[in-house]
Coordinates of C-alpha atoms in Angstrom, one line a residue:
Chain A
X1 CA 51.5 220.1 146.4
X2 CA 51.6 223.3 144.1
X3 CA 53.1 223.2 140.8
X4 CA 56.4 224.9 139.9
X5 CA 56.5 227.7 137.3
X6 CA 58.8 228.5 135.0
X7 CA 59.5 231.5 132.5
X8 CA 60.1 230.5 129.0
X9 CA 59.6 233.2 126.7
X10 CA 59.6 237.2 126.9
X11 CA 58.4 240.1 124.7
X12 CA 58.1 243.6 124.7
X13 CA 57.8 246.8 123.3
X14 CA 59.3 249.4 125.0
X15 CA 61.0 253.4 124.8
X16 CA 64.3 251.7 124.6
X17 CA 63.6 249.2 122.1
X18 CA 60.4 247.2 120.3
X19 CA 61.9 243.7 120.8
X20 CA 63.6 241.7 123.5
X21 CA 67.1 242.1 122.3
X22 CA 67.3 245.8 121.1
X23 CA 65.7 246.3 124.6
X24 CA 67.9 244.1 127.0
X25 CA 71.0 245.6 125.0
X26 CA 70.0 249.0 125.6
X27 CA 69.3 248.6 129.3
X28 CA 73.2 247.3 129.8
X29 CA 74.7 250.2 127.7
X30 CA 72.7 252.9 129.8
X31 CA 70.7 254.4 127.3
X32 CA 67.7 256.5 128.0
X33 CA 64.3 256.3 126.4
X34 CA 63.6 259.8 127.5
X35 CA 62.9 262.6 124.9
X36 CA 60.9 265.9 124.2
X37 CA 57.3 265.3 123.8
X38 CA 56.0 264.3 120.2
X39 CA 52.4 262.8 120.7
X40 CA 50.7 266.2 121.3
X41 CA 52.2 269.7 121.3
X42 CA 52.1 270.8 124.7
X43 CA 51.9 274.3 123.5
X44 CA 48.6 274.2 121.7
X45 CA 46.4 274.2 125.2
X46 CA 45.6 277.4 126.9
X47 CA 48.2 277.5 129.5
X48 CA 51.7 275.4 129.2
X49 CA 52.6 271.9 130.5
X50 CA 55.0 272.1 133.4
X51 CA 56.4 268.8 132.1
X52 CA 57.0 268.4 128.4
X53 CA 59.2 265.4 128.2
X54 CA 58.5 261.8 128.3
X55 CA 60.0 258.3 127.3
X56 CA 57.9 257.5 124.2
X57 CA 57.8 254.3 122.0
X58 CA 59.6 254.9 118.8
X59 CA 58.7 253.7 115.2
X60 CA 56.3 251.2 116.6
X61 CA 54.4 249.1 113.8
X62 CA 51.6 247.0 114.8
X63 CA 51.2 245.2 111.5
X64 CA 53.5 242.3 111.7
X65 CA 51.2 241.5 114.7
X66 CA 47.8 242.7 113.7
X67 CA 45.5 242.8 110.7
X68 CA 44.8 246.2 109.8
X69 CA 41.6 246.0 110.2
X70 CA 41.6 245.1 113.6
X71 CA 44.5 247.8 114.7
X72 CA 41.8 250.6 114.2
X73 CA 39.6 248.8 117.0
X74 CA 42.3 248.8 119.4
X75 CA 43.6 251.6 121.5
X76 CA 47.5 251.7 121.3
X77 CA 47.7 250.3 124.6
X78 CA 46.1 247.0 123.5
X79 CA 48.3 246.9 120.3
X80 CA 51.6 247.4 122.2
X81 CA 50.2 244.3 124.7
X82 CA 49.1 242.0 121.1
X83 CA 52.6 243.1 120.1
X84 CA 54.6 241.9 123.1
X85 CA 52.3 238.7 123.2
X86 CA 52.9 237.4 120.2
X87 CA 56.5 238.1 120.1
X88 CA 56.6 236.3 123.7
X89 CA 54.9 233.3 121.9
X90 CA 57.2 233.1 119.4
X91 CA 60.1 233.6 121.8
X92 CA 59.0 230.5 123.9
X93 CA 58.7 228.5 120.7
X94 CA 55.1 227.9 122.1
X95 CA 52.8 226.4 119.2
X96 CA 49.5 226.9 119.8
X97 CA 48.2 224.7 117.2
X98 CA 49.5 222.0 119.2
X99 CA 48.9 223.4 122.8
X100 CA 45.6 222.3 124.3
X101 CA 43.8 225.9 124.0
X102 CA 41.7 225.5 127.4
X103 CA 44.7 224.9 129.5
X104 CA 46.3 228.3 127.8
X105 CA 45.3 231.7 129.9
X106 CA 45.9 235.3 129.8
X107 CA 46.6 237.8 132.3
X108 CA 47.6 241.4 131.3
X109 CA 47.2 244.4 133.1
X110 CA 47.4 248.1 132.6
X111 CA 47.0 250.7 135.1
X112 CA 44.5 253.5 133.0
X113 CA 43.5 251.4 129.9
X114 CA 42.8 253.4 126.4
X115 CA 43.2 257.0 127.3
X116 CA 43.9 258.0 124.0
X117 CA 40.6 256.9 122.6
X118 CA 38.7 258.6 125.8
X119 CA 40.1 261.8 124.9
X120 CA 39.3 261.5 121.1
X121 CA 35.7 260.3 121.6
X122 CA 35.2 262.6 124.5
X123 CA 35.7 265.7 122.2
X124 CA 33.7 264.2 119.5
X125 CA 30.7 263.9 121.7
X126 CA 31.0 267.3 122.8
X127 CA 31.7 268.7 119.2
X128 CA 29.7 266.9 117.1
X129 CA 26.8 264.8 119.7
X130 CA 26.6 261.1 120.7
X131 CA 25.9 259.7 117.5
X132 CA 29.9 260.6 116.6
X133 CA 31.2 258.1 119.1
X134 CA 32.5 255.2 118.0
X135 CA 30.7 252.0 118.2
X136 CA 34.4 250.6 118.9
X137 CA 35.0 253.4 121.9
X138 CA 34.0 251.0 125.0
X139 CA 35.7 247.9 123.4
X140 CA 39.1 250.2 122.8
X141 CA 39.0 251.9 126.5
X142 CA 38.5 249.3 129.0
X143 CA 41.8 248.3 130.4
X144 CA 40.8 244.4 130.5
X145 CA 40.7 244.4 126.4
X146 CA 44.6 243.5 126.2
X147 CA 44.0 240.3 128.0
X148 CA 40.5 239.9 125.6
X149 CA 42.3 240.7 122.3
X150 CA 45.2 238.7 123.0
X151 CA 42.9 235.6 123.6
X152 CA 40.9 236.4 120.8
X153 CA 44.0 236.8 118.4
X154 CA 45.9 233.7 119.7
X155 CA 43.0 231.2 120.6
X156 CA 44.0 231.1 124.2
X157 CA 40.8 229.5 125.6
X158 CA 41.7 229.5 129.4
X159 CA 41.4 231.2 132.6
X160 CA 41.5 235.0 131.4
X161 CA 41.7 238.2 133.4
X162 CA 43.2 241.5 134.1
X163 CA 44.3 243.6 137.3
X164 CA 43.9 247.2 137.4
X165 CA 45.9 248.6 140.1
X166 CA 48.1 251.5 138.5
X167 CA 51.7 251.1 138.6
X168 CA 51.4 247.5 140.4
X169 CA 49.0 246.3 137.6
X170 CA 51.5 244.2 135.8
X171 CA 53.4 242.8 138.8
X172 CA 49.9 242.0 140.4
X173 CA 48.7 240.5 136.9
X174 CA 52.0 238.1 137.0
X175 CA 51.7 237.6 140.7
X176 CA 48.0 236.2 139.7
X177 CA 48.9 234.4 136.5
X178 CA 51.8 232.4 138.9
X179 CA 49.1 231.3 141.5
X180 CA 46.8 230.0 138.6
X181 CA 49.8 228.0 137.4
X182 CA 50.5 226.9 140.7
X183 CA 46.8 225.7 141.7
X184 CA 47.0 223.9 138.0
X185 CA 44.1 225.6 136.7
X186 CA 46.2 226.3 133.6
X187 CA 49.5 225.1 132.2
X188 CA 50.5 228.0 130.3
X189 CA 50.0 231.8 131.1
X190 CA 50.7 234.8 128.8
X191 CA 51.1 237.7 131.2
X192 CA 52.2 241.2 131.9
X193 CA 51.5 244.7 131.8
X194 CA 50.5 247.2 129.1
X195 CA 50.2 250.9 129.0
X196 CA 49.8 254.0 126.4
X197 CA 49.0 257.5 128.5
X198 CA 51.3 259.8 126.8
X199 CA 48.8 262.3 126.0
X200 CA 47.3 265.5 127.0
X201 CA 44.6 264.7 129.3
X202 CA 46.7 262.1 131.4
X203 CA 49.7 264.2 131.1
X204 CA 47.7 267.1 132.7
X205 CA 46.7 264.8 135.6
X206 CA 50.2 263.7 136.7
X207 CA 51.5 267.1 136.2
X208 CA 48.6 268.7 138.4
X209 CA 49.5 266.0 140.8
X210 CA 53.4 267.1 140.8
X211 CA 54.3 263.5 139.9
X212 CA 56.5 264.2 137.1
X213 CA 59.9 265.8 136.6
X214 CA 60.1 269.0 135.2
X215 CA 63.8 268.6 134.1
X216 CA 62.4 269.8 130.4
X217 CA 65.9 271.1 129.3
X218 CA 67.9 267.8 130.0
X219 CA 65.3 264.9 129.2
X220 CA 68.1 262.0 128.9
X221 CA 68.8 262.6 132.7
X222 CA 65.5 263.8 134.0
X223 CA 64.7 260.2 135.5
X224 CA 67.3 259.5 138.2
X225 CA 66.0 257.2 140.9
X226 CA 67.5 257.6 144.0
X227 CA 69.6 260.6 143.2
X228 CA 69.5 263.5 145.2
X229 CA 68.3 266.1 142.7
X230 CA 65.8 263.8 141.4
X231 CA 62.3 265.3 141.0
X232 CA 59.6 263.3 139.9
X233 CA 59.0 260.5 137.4
X234 CA 59.4 260.4 133.5
X235 CA 56.3 258.8 131.7
X236 CA 57.4 255.9 129.8
X237 CA 54.6 253.4 127.9
X238 CA 54.7 250.2 126.1
X239 CA 54.3 246.8 127.1
X240 CA 56.2 243.6 128.7
X241 CA 54.7 240.2 128.7
X242 CA 56.3 237.2 129.5
X243 CA 55.1 233.0 129.0
X244 CA 55.2 231.2 132.2
X245 CA 54.2 227.7 132.5
X246 CA 54.3 224.8 134.6
X247 CA 57.5 223.6 135.4
X248 CA 56.1 220.0 134.0
X249 CA 54.4 221.5 131.1
X250 CA 57.6 223.0 130.1
X251 CA 59.7 220.0 130.3
X252 CA 57.1 217.9 128.7
X253 CA 57.3 220.3 125.5
X254 CA 61.1 220.5 125.4
X255 CA 61.4 224.3 126.2
X256 CA 63.8 226.7 127.2
X257 CA 63.4 227.5 130.8
X258 CA 64.8 231.3 131.2
X259 CA 64.2 231.2 135.1
X260 CA 61.7 229.9 137.9
X261 CA 59.3 232.0 139.2
X262 CA 59.1 231.3 143.0
X263 CA 57.0 234.0 144.9
X264 CA 54.8 236.8 145.0
X265 CA 53.4 239.1 147.5
X266 CA 50.8 241.7 147.9
X267 CA 49.6 244.4 150.5
X268 CA 48.1 247.7 150.9
X269 CA 49.2 251.0 152.5
X270 CA 45.7 251.7 153.7
X271 CA 47.0 255.1 154.1
X272 CA 46.5 257.7 151.3
X273 CA 45.4 258.0 147.6
X274 CA 49.1 258.9 145.9
X275 CA 51.7 259.2 148.8
X276 CA 53.4 255.8 149.9
X277 CA 52.9 255.1 153.4
X278 CA 55.7 256.5 155.8
X279 CA 59.1 254.5 155.9
X280 CA 57.3 252.5 153.2
X281 CA 56.2 250.1 155.3
X282 CA 53.6 248.6 152.9
X283 CA 56.2 247.8 150.6
X284 CA 58.3 246.3 153.3
X285 CA 55.4 243.8 154.2
X286 CA 54.8 243.4 150.4
X287 CA 58.6 242.2 150.0
X288 CA 58.3 239.9 153.4
X289 CA 55.4 238.3 151.9
X290 CA 57.1 237.5 148.5
X291 CA 60.1 236.0 150.7
X292 CA 57.8 233.9 152.8
X293 CA 55.9 232.8 149.6
X294 CA 59.1 231.9 147.9
X295 CA 60.5 230.1 151.3
X296 CA 63.5 232.0 150.8
X297 CA 65.7 233.5 153.2
X298 CA 66.6 237.3 152.9
X299 CA 69.8 236.9 152.7
X300 CA 69.8 234.5 149.6
X301 CA 68.0 237.3 147.3
X302 CA 71.0 239.2 145.1
X303 CA 69.1 241.7 143.1
X304 CA 66.1 243.8 143.7
X305 CA 64.5 245.7 140.6
X306 CA 63.1 248.6 142.5
X307 CA 60.0 250.2 142.1
X308 CA 62.5 253.2 141.9
X309 CA 60.3 255.8 140.3
X310 CA 62.5 259.0 140.8
X311 CA 59.9 260.8 142.9
X312 CA 61.3 262.1 146.1
X313 CA 59.0 260.2 148.6
X314 CA 59.1 256.9 146.5
X315 CA 62.5 256.3 146.4
X316 CA 63.2 257.2 150.0
X317 CA 60.4 254.9 151.5
X318 CA 61.4 252.2 149.1
X319 CA 64.8 252.5 150.0
X320 CA 63.6 252.4 154.0
X321 CA 61.4 249.2 153.0
X322 CA 64.1 247.4 151.5
X323 CA 66.4 248.0 154.7
X324 CA 63.4 246.7 156.9
X325 CA 62.7 243.5 155.0
X326 CA 66.2 242.9 154.6
X327 CA 68.1 244.1 157.6
X328 CA 71.8 244.3 156.9
X329 CA 71.6 242.3 153.8
X330 CA 70.2 245.3 152.5
X331 CA 73.8 246.9 151.7
X332 CA 74.9 243.6 150.6
X333 CA 72.4 243.4 147.9
X334 CA 72.4 245.2 144.6
X335 CA 69.1 247.5 143.8
X336 CA 68.7 249.0 140.7
X337 CA 65.8 250.9 138.7
X338 CA 65.6 250.6 135.1
X339 CA 63.2 253.3 135.2
X340 CA 66.3 256.0 134.8
X341 CA 66.0 254.1 131.0
X342 CA 62.8 253.4 130.3
X343 CA 60.7 255.6 131.9
X344 CA 57.9 255.0 134.4
X345 CA 55.6 252.2 132.2
X346 CA 53.0 252.7 134.8
X347 CA 50.7 249.5 134.8
X348 CA 53.1 248.1 132.2
X349 CA 56.6 248.7 134.6
X350 CA 55.8 245.2 136.6
X351 CA 55.9 243.4 132.8
X352 CA 58.8 244.9 131.6
X353 CA 60.9 244.8 135.1
X354 CA 59.7 241.0 135.1
X355 CA 61.7 240.7 131.8
X356 CA 64.5 242.3 133.5
X357 CA 64.5 239.7 136.4
X358 CA 64.3 236.9 134.1
X359 CA 67.3 238.5 131.5
X360 CA 69.5 239.2 134.9
X361 CA 69.2 235.9 135.8
X362 CA 69.8 234.0 132.7
X363 CA 72.6 236.0 131.7
X364 CA 74.1 236.9 135.1
X365 CA 73.9 240.8 134.7
X366 CA 72.2 243.5 136.3
X367 CA 71.3 247.0 134.6
X368 CA 72.4 250.0 136.2
X369 CA 70.5 252.9 137.7
X370 CA 71.9 255.5 135.3
X371 CA 71.8 259.3 135.8
X372 CA 73.3 258.5 139.3
X373 CA 75.6 261.5 140.4
X374 CA 74.5 263.1 143.7
X375 CA 73.9 260.9 146.5
X376 CA 71.2 261.3 148.6
X377 CA 72.1 260.5 152.4
X378 CA 68.4 259.0 152.7
X379 CA 69.2 256.3 149.6
X380 CA 72.1 255.0 150.6
X381 CA 71.9 251.3 149.2
X382 CA 73.7 250.1 146.2
X383 CA 71.9 251.2 143.6
X384 CA 74.4 250.0 140.4
X385 CA 74.9 253.3 139.5
X386 CA 75.6 253.9 135.9
X387 CA 77.4 250.9 134.6
X388 CA 75.4 247.6 134.2
X389 CA 77.5 245.1 136.3
X390 CA 78.4 241.1 135.6
X391 CA 77.4 239.3 139.0
X392 CA 76.1 236.1 140.3
X393 CA 72.5 236.5 140.1
X394 CA 70.6 233.9 141.7
X395 CA 67.3 235.0 143.3
X396 CA 66.3 238.5 142.0
X397 CA 63.3 240.5 143.1
X398 CA 60.9 243.2 141.8
X399 CA 58.8 245.9 143.4
X400 CA 55.5 247.5 141.7
X401 CA 54.2 250.4 144.1
X402 CA 50.6 251.7 143.0
X403 CA 48.6 254.8 143.6
X404 CA 45.6 253.8 146.1
X405 CA 48.4 252.1 148.2
X406 CA 48.8 249.0 146.2
X407 CA 52.2 247.1 146.6
X408 CA 52.9 243.7 144.9
X409 CA 56.3 242.1 144.5
X410 CA 57.6 239.1 142.4
X411 CA 60.8 236.8 142.8
X412 CA 62.4 234.8 140.2
X413 CA 65.2 232.4 140.7
X414 CA 67.9 230.2 138.8
X415 CA 66.3 227.0 137.8
X416 CA 67.6 224.2 139.8
X417 CA 67.5 220.6 140.3
X418 CA 64.8 220.2 137.7
Chain B
X1 CA 25.8 257.0 90.7
X2 CA 29.3 255.9 89.6
X3 CA 31.0 258.4 91.3
X4 CA 28.8 257.2 94.5
X5 CA 29.7 253.7 94.0
X6 CA 33.2 254.9 93.8
X7 CA 33.2 256.5 96.9
X8 CA 31.7 253.9 98.8
X9 CA 34.0 251.6 97.6
X10 CA 37.1 253.5 98.9
X11 CA 35.5 253.7 102.3
X12 CA 34.6 249.9 102.6
X13 CA 38.0 248.9 101.1
X14 CA 39.7 251.2 103.8
X15 CA 37.5 250.3 106.7
X16 CA 36.6 246.3 106.0
X17 CA 40.1 246.0 104.5
X18 CA 38.9 244.2 101.4
X19 CA 39.9 244.5 98.0
X20 CA 38.1 246.8 95.8
X21 CA 36.8 243.9 93.4
X22 CA 34.9 242.3 95.6
X23 CA 32.9 245.4 96.3
X24 CA 29.8 244.9 94.1
X25 CA 26.7 246.2 94.2
X26 CA 25.2 242.5 94.9
X27 CA 27.8 242.2 98.1
X28 CA 26.6 242.0 101.2
X29 CA 28.2 244.1 103.7
X30 CA 28.2 241.2 106.5
X31 CA 27.9 237.5 104.6
X32 CA 30.2 238.9 101.8
X33 CA 32.6 241.6 103.1
X34 CA 33.0 240.1 106.7
X35 CA 31.3 243.1 108.6
X36 CA 29.9 242.7 112.3
X37 CA 27.6 244.6 113.9
X38 CA 29.9 247.2 115.1
X39 CA 31.4 247.7 111.8
X40 CA 28.2 248.3 110.4
X41 CA 27.4 251.1 112.9
X42 CA 31.2 252.0 112.0
X43 CA 30.7 252.2 108.4
X44 CA 27.4 254.3 108.3
X45 CA 29.2 256.8 110.7
X46 CA 31.7 257.3 107.8
X47 CA 29.3 257.6 105.5
X48 CA 27.4 259.9 106.7
X49 CA 30.7 262.1 107.1
X50 CA 31.7 261.4 103.6
X51 CA 28.2 262.6 102.0
X52 CA 27.4 264.6 104.3
X53 CA 23.9 263.4 105.2
X54 CA 22.3 261.4 108.2
X55 CA 20.8 258.0 107.9
X56 CA 18.2 257.2 109.9
X57 CA 18.2 254.4 112.3
X58 CA 15.2 252.4 110.7
X59 CA 16.7 253.0 107.2
X60 CA 20.1 251.7 108.4
X61 CA 18.6 248.5 109.6
X62 CA 17.5 248.1 105.9
X63 CA 20.7 248.2 104.6
X64 CA 22.4 244.8 103.9
X65 CA 24.2 244.8 100.4
X66 CA 26.6 248.0 98.8
X67 CA 23.8 248.4 96.4
X68 CA 21.8 249.5 99.3
X69 CA 23.9 251.8 100.1
X70 CA 24.3 253.2 97.2
X71 CA 20.5 253.7 96.0
X72 CA 20.2 255.2 99.4
X73 CA 22.8 257.9 99.0
X74 CA 21.3 258.2 95.6
X75 CA 17.5 258.7 96.8
X76 CA 18.8 261.2 99.2
X77 CA 20.5 263.2 96.6
X78 CA 17.8 263.5 94.4
X79 CA 15.0 264.6 96.9
X80 CA 17.7 267.4 98.2

């Protein structure tokens, strides 16, 4: 008999707010986090960047969460994760001094890891030689170090790992943490995703792959999932972390339960490096697996937080995948892409979007897909255009689809019959 | 010498997040100031930059206290 798993704490650092309530209020207000690039000067290179906009985290201060001495040893993607994890633990009112630390685990994914650190140290290597490369270079850049640092700074000594599956990293991590709790290998898991790749090198790579929007003169309207005029994603950054625990553990400590996590599915496209499989068949199978895992009928799902990146192929194929998995019910449920506001947080996307699931169930409201102006005949579902909507949200599902053809789906449900 | 200690102290305070009055000549870098082995490597790189010198690996291994650093830097400067 598998344990039931519930969500009891949420923490977030994002382009639209560095705490949960600001993030959620911004999402419901339909606020975009995108703007001109400020992290680096796109004109200081031999040729111009085709994309010059991003959804950056603003005014992030690590010092409330991390000692000054340790901040220097953490790439920014790790700082975001530690901050979000500490906020999630506080939100869950989880007292680590009272917990059996062997029963508390961490599973935080990152798609890329410490890109800033790689670029800085590569420059030092080439300009000044190997002896100038920082002794902290490796522990700052490796993608598992968000999970490592969160365990070091919180004392969590249970299962600890990280998924590195591009834009599915956050969702895979949450799904794997869910499994660990179901199997009874831990009582509490601190889990989600984190990313900070607004750097010249990663920007250049995504520009060359023609993956990002070039609507440089209108950043707030550049991320427009499912709209006919969409032309690529807007890069975001940040971290979304959840505290998951077994229902038994949550009840025993009198925790406030936000939602129940009930399903997880994953598949591979086995198709192409970056392009999704035709008709989104990999994503369709991922959703079907998650529904089966949750023992739910497709008709029971009220809301899908789509991967919805605002690229031509993703949004078209994900729409087809939803129709394939849900049949006629695809036209009755609500689908929205909060990436229209947050931008695409890559490996952190699944983290913040799992928070959206939990909050939509808790508050019975669905955030909109903003910038929806021109209907695309190939994207003909109810995308909750432009205005958040009060709705009965009993079951909500989130997709994350990554380069490499990694597909992951999680499902949350309102807590019934405890 | 006094100036060297001042500059070394400033770097140690910044890197190891300790108070300036803890940085005495007798203070052990690991034992008293809380540095681990990676911090020491990082500190030596910073000192090399600040004082424009190279601390050889075998010399670096002999550095235990703040006084060792100051003496090393003063010695190098005397020779040059």
